Amino acid sequence: MTIPIGRRGFIAGVGCVSIAAALSGAAWAEQQENLRSVKSLKAGKAQLDPVTLQLSGPSGANTSLEAQRGKPFLLHVWATWCGPCKQELPKLDAFMASLGTDCPIIPVAVASATPEKVAAFLDAAGLKHIPAWTVDKAAYKAWLKTSDVAIPVTYLIDGSGRLRASAEGGVNWSAPDAAQQLHDIFAEL
């Protein structure tokens, strides 16, 4: 059974679709404006205990962030179920690819199941430069000394393993000068 739509109904329907598209575009633009710049990670006073989080990878691979001592890095925490993370990850992947093998960014998934499931998620999304590291949520919260965590979040960690800055929410990894901003931040440490 088909229901005929009159001219008024058609015009009203087109109007509703137009309004929905405009609102969707406005929400997307607002989200882009809310991205933090890489330079927002400007180093402040050292905070917290040095990071010693244990990371787990596929096939039983393990490492510790303690192994990074001596050089600063960014710790980027995300989750497979996080909508803003899913939007940010392709930009982070491209940024990491542009930096090459000496990339000072360590992305880790929290509360996202096993490293194998994280690897499958990354593979399905075509993200080739983000490793499938996971971190235990309880250990992560203990390091931060909090019971409430926000993701995505990026932390600037200095050469002694201490937190120097953080940026909650997405980072604008696709800014034309993002690599220079990162270089400038590390030069100040």
Short mmCIF file of C-alpha atoms in Angstrom, two decimals:
data_model
loop_
_atom_site.label_atom_id
_atom_site.label_comp_id
_atom_site.label_asym_id
_atom_site.label_seq_id
_atom_site.Cartn_x
_atom_site.Cartn_y
_atom_site.Cartn_z
CA MET A 1 0.00 0.00 0.00
CA THR A 2 1.40 3.40 -0.92
CA ILE A 3 0.32 6.61 0.64
CA PRO A 4 0.28 9.58 -1.69
CA ILE A 5 2.16 12.62 -0.53
CA GLY A 6 0.76 15.97 -1.46
CA ARG A 7 2.78 19.01 -2.41
CA ARG A 8 2.67 20.41 1.15
CA GLY A 9 3.84 17.09 2.61
CA PHE A 10 6.68 16.90 0.11
CA ILE A 11 7.80 20.47 0.82
CA ALA A 12 7.56 19.89 4.58
CA GLY A 13 9.63 16.71 4.22
CA VAL A 14 12.32 18.48 2.19
CA GLY A 15 12.32 21.28 4.76
CA CYS A 16 12.83 18.81 7.62
CA VAL A 17 15.67 17.09 5.80
CA SER A 18 17.30 20.47 5.10
CA ILE A 19 17.04 21.48 8.74
CA ALA A 20 18.49 18.15 9.89
CA ALA A 21 21.40 18.52 7.45
CA ALA A 22 22.09 22.06 8.65
CA LEU A 23 22.04 21.00 12.30
CA SER A 24 24.30 18.05 11.54
CA GLY A 25 26.74 20.34 9.72
CA ALA A 26 26.67 22.81 12.60
CA ALA A 27 27.38 20.03 15.10
CA TRP A 28 30.30 18.82 12.96
CA ALA A 29 31.72 22.35 12.69
CA GLU A 30 31.37 22.86 16.44
CA GLN A 31 33.16 19.58 17.09
CA GLN A 32 36.03 20.65 14.79
CA GLU A 33 36.31 23.94 16.69
CA ASN A 34 36.55 22.03 19.98
CA LEU A 35 39.67 20.15 18.90
CA ARG A 36 42.70 21.14 20.90
CA SER A 37 45.86 22.20 19.14
CA VAL A 38 49.00 20.17 19.67
CA LYS A 39 50.56 23.26 21.25
CA SER A 40 47.91 23.09 24.02
CA LEU A 41 50.19 20.40 25.47
CA LYS A 42 52.70 23.07 26.51
CA ALA A 43 54.77 21.71 29.39
CA GLY A 44 53.86 22.80 32.87
CA LYS A 45 55.12 21.71 36.28
CA ALA A 46 55.82 17.97 36.67
CA GLN A 47 52.85 16.12 38.21
CA LEU A 48 52.11 12.66 39.56
CA ASP A 49 54.50 9.77 40.00
CA PRO A 50 56.53 8.72 36.97
CA VAL A 51 54.39 6.62 34.64
CA THR A 52 55.13 2.89 34.84
CA LEU A 53 52.00 1.54 33.16
CA GLN A 54 52.27 -1.93 31.66
CA LEU A 55 51.02 -2.25 28.08
CA SER A 56 49.72 -5.43 26.52
CA GLY A 57 49.77 -6.17 22.81
CA PRO A 58 48.61 -8.98 20.52
CA SER A 59 50.21 -12.42 20.80
CA GLY A 60 51.29 -11.80 24.39
CA ALA A 61 53.54 -8.82 23.64
CA ASN A 62 54.18 -6.62 26.68
CA THR A 63 56.09 -3.46 27.39
CA SER A 64 56.22 -0.82 30.08
CA LEU A 65 56.09 2.93 29.68
CA GLU A 66 59.02 2.91 32.09
CA ALA A 67 61.09 1.76 29.08
CA GLN A 68 60.55 5.23 27.55
CA ARG A 69 62.64 6.97 30.23
CA GLY A 70 65.18 9.39 28.86
CA LYS A 71 62.99 10.79 26.09
CA PRO A 72 59.71 12.70 26.17
CA PHE A 73 56.60 11.29 24.49
CA LEU A 74 52.88 11.72 24.15
CA LEU A 75 50.61 9.10 25.69
CA HIS A 76 47.30 9.07 23.83
CA VAL A 77 44.49 7.14 25.59
CA TRP A 78 41.46 6.07 23.58
CA ALA A 79 38.82 3.30 23.41
CA THR A 80 37.25 1.24 20.63
CA TRP A 81 33.73 2.15 21.80
CA CYS A 82 34.38 5.92 22.05
CA GLY A 83 32.70 7.97 19.30
CA PRO A 84 35.08 10.96 19.47
CA CYS A 85 38.02 8.52 19.50
CA LYS A 86 36.76 6.87 16.31
CA GLN A 87 36.66 10.28 14.63
CA GLU A 88 40.12 11.28 15.87
CA LEU A 89 42.00 8.03 15.19
CA PRO A 90 42.26 8.39 11.38
CA LYS A 91 43.85 11.82 11.82
CA LEU A 92 46.21 10.48 14.48
CA ASP A 93 47.08 7.54 12.22
CA ALA A 94 47.97 9.89 9.35
CA PHE A 95 49.98 12.12 11.70
CA MET A 96 51.92 9.17 13.07
CA ALA A 97 52.61 7.98 9.50
CA SER A 98 54.00 11.41 8.61
CA LEU A 99 56.38 11.32 11.58
CA GLY A 100 57.79 7.93 10.61
CA THR A 101 59.61 5.40 12.78
CA ASP A 102 60.75 7.94 15.39
CA CYS A 103 57.16 8.87 16.24
CA PRO A 104 57.03 10.01 19.91
CA ILE A 105 53.35 9.11 20.33
CA ILE A 106 52.20 6.00 22.18
CA PRO A 107 48.48 5.37 21.70
CA VAL A 108 46.86 2.93 24.14
CA ALA A 109 43.31 1.60 24.31
CA VAL A 110 41.62 1.44 27.70
CA ALA A 111 38.52 -0.64 28.55
CA SER A 112 38.48 -2.06 25.02
CA ALA A 113 38.77 -5.84 25.50
CA THR A 114 41.83 -7.84 24.46
CA PRO A 115 44.76 -6.56 22.39
CA GLU A 116 43.65 -8.97 19.63
CA LYS A 117 40.20 -7.33 19.51
CA VAL A 118 41.82 -3.89 19.47
CA ALA A 119 44.07 -5.03 16.60
CA ALA A 120 41.00 -6.29 14.71
CA PHE A 121 39.26 -2.94 15.30
CA LEU A 122 42.29 -1.02 13.98
CA ASP A 123 42.60 -3.32 10.98
CA ALA A 124 38.90 -3.00 10.12
CA ALA A 125 39.24 0.79 10.28
CA GLY A 126 42.34 0.72 8.04
CA LEU A 127 44.54 2.26 10.74
CA LYS A 128 48.02 0.93 10.00
CA HIS A 129 50.21 3.19 12.17
CA ILE A 130 48.46 2.86 15.52
CA PRO A 131 49.74 -0.09 17.53
CA ALA A 132 47.23 -2.32 19.35
CA TRP A 133 48.50 -1.57 22.85
CA THR A 134 46.04 -1.83 25.73
CA VAL A 135 46.33 -0.70 29.33
CA ASP A 136 44.55 -1.95 32.43
CA LYS A 137 41.89 0.59 33.40
CA ALA A 138 42.45 0.14 37.15
CA ALA A 139 46.22 0.70 36.80
CA TYR A 140 45.59 3.73 34.58
CA LYS A 141 43.21 5.24 37.16
CA ALA A 142 45.68 4.48 39.95
CA TRP A 143 48.48 6.34 38.13
CA LEU A 144 46.17 9.34 37.64
CA LYS A 145 44.99 9.06 41.25
CA THR A 146 41.37 9.41 40.16
CA SER A 147 38.27 7.31 39.74
CA ASP A 148 37.00 9.37 36.81
CA VAL A 149 38.75 9.33 33.45
CA ALA A 150 37.92 11.09 30.21
CA ILE A 151 38.81 9.84 26.76
CA PRO A 152 40.22 10.60 24.36
CA VAL A 153 43.01 12.30 26.25
CA THR A 154 46.62 13.00 25.40
CA TYR A 155 49.37 13.40 28.00
CA LEU A 156 52.80 15.00 27.59
CA ILE A 157 55.30 12.86 29.50
CA ASP A 158 58.82 14.19 30.07
CA GLY A 159 62.06 12.23 29.92
CA SER A 160 61.81 11.27 33.59
CA GLY A 161 58.33 9.81 33.07
CA ARG A 162 56.42 12.65 34.74
CA LEU A 163 53.18 14.13 33.45
CA ARG A 164 53.74 17.71 32.26
CA ALA A 165 50.50 18.53 30.41
CA SER A 166 47.25 16.96 29.24
CA ALA A 167 44.63 17.67 26.60
CA GLU A 168 41.21 16.13 27.18
CA GLY A 169 39.17 15.57 24.06
CA GLY A 170 40.35 15.44 20.49
CA VAL A 171 43.59 16.95 19.24
CA ASN A 172 43.87 18.58 15.82
CA TRP A 173 46.48 16.18 14.41
CA SER A 174 45.69 17.37 10.88
CA ALA A 175 46.62 21.02 11.43
CA PRO A 176 49.17 22.10 8.82
CA ASP A 177 51.73 22.95 11.52
CA ALA A 178 50.97 20.10 13.96
CA ALA A 179 54.41 18.49 13.51
CA GLN A 180 56.16 21.81 14.16
CA GLN A 181 53.98 22.39 17.24
CA LEU A 182 55.03 18.97 18.57
CA HIS A 183 58.70 19.69 17.85
CA ASP A 184 58.43 23.03 19.70
CA ILE A 185 56.83 21.37 22.74
CA PHE A 186 59.59 18.76 23.00
CA ALA A 187 62.27 21.43 22.51
CA GLU A 188 61.04 23.20 25.67
CA LEU A 189 61.43 20.11 27.88
#
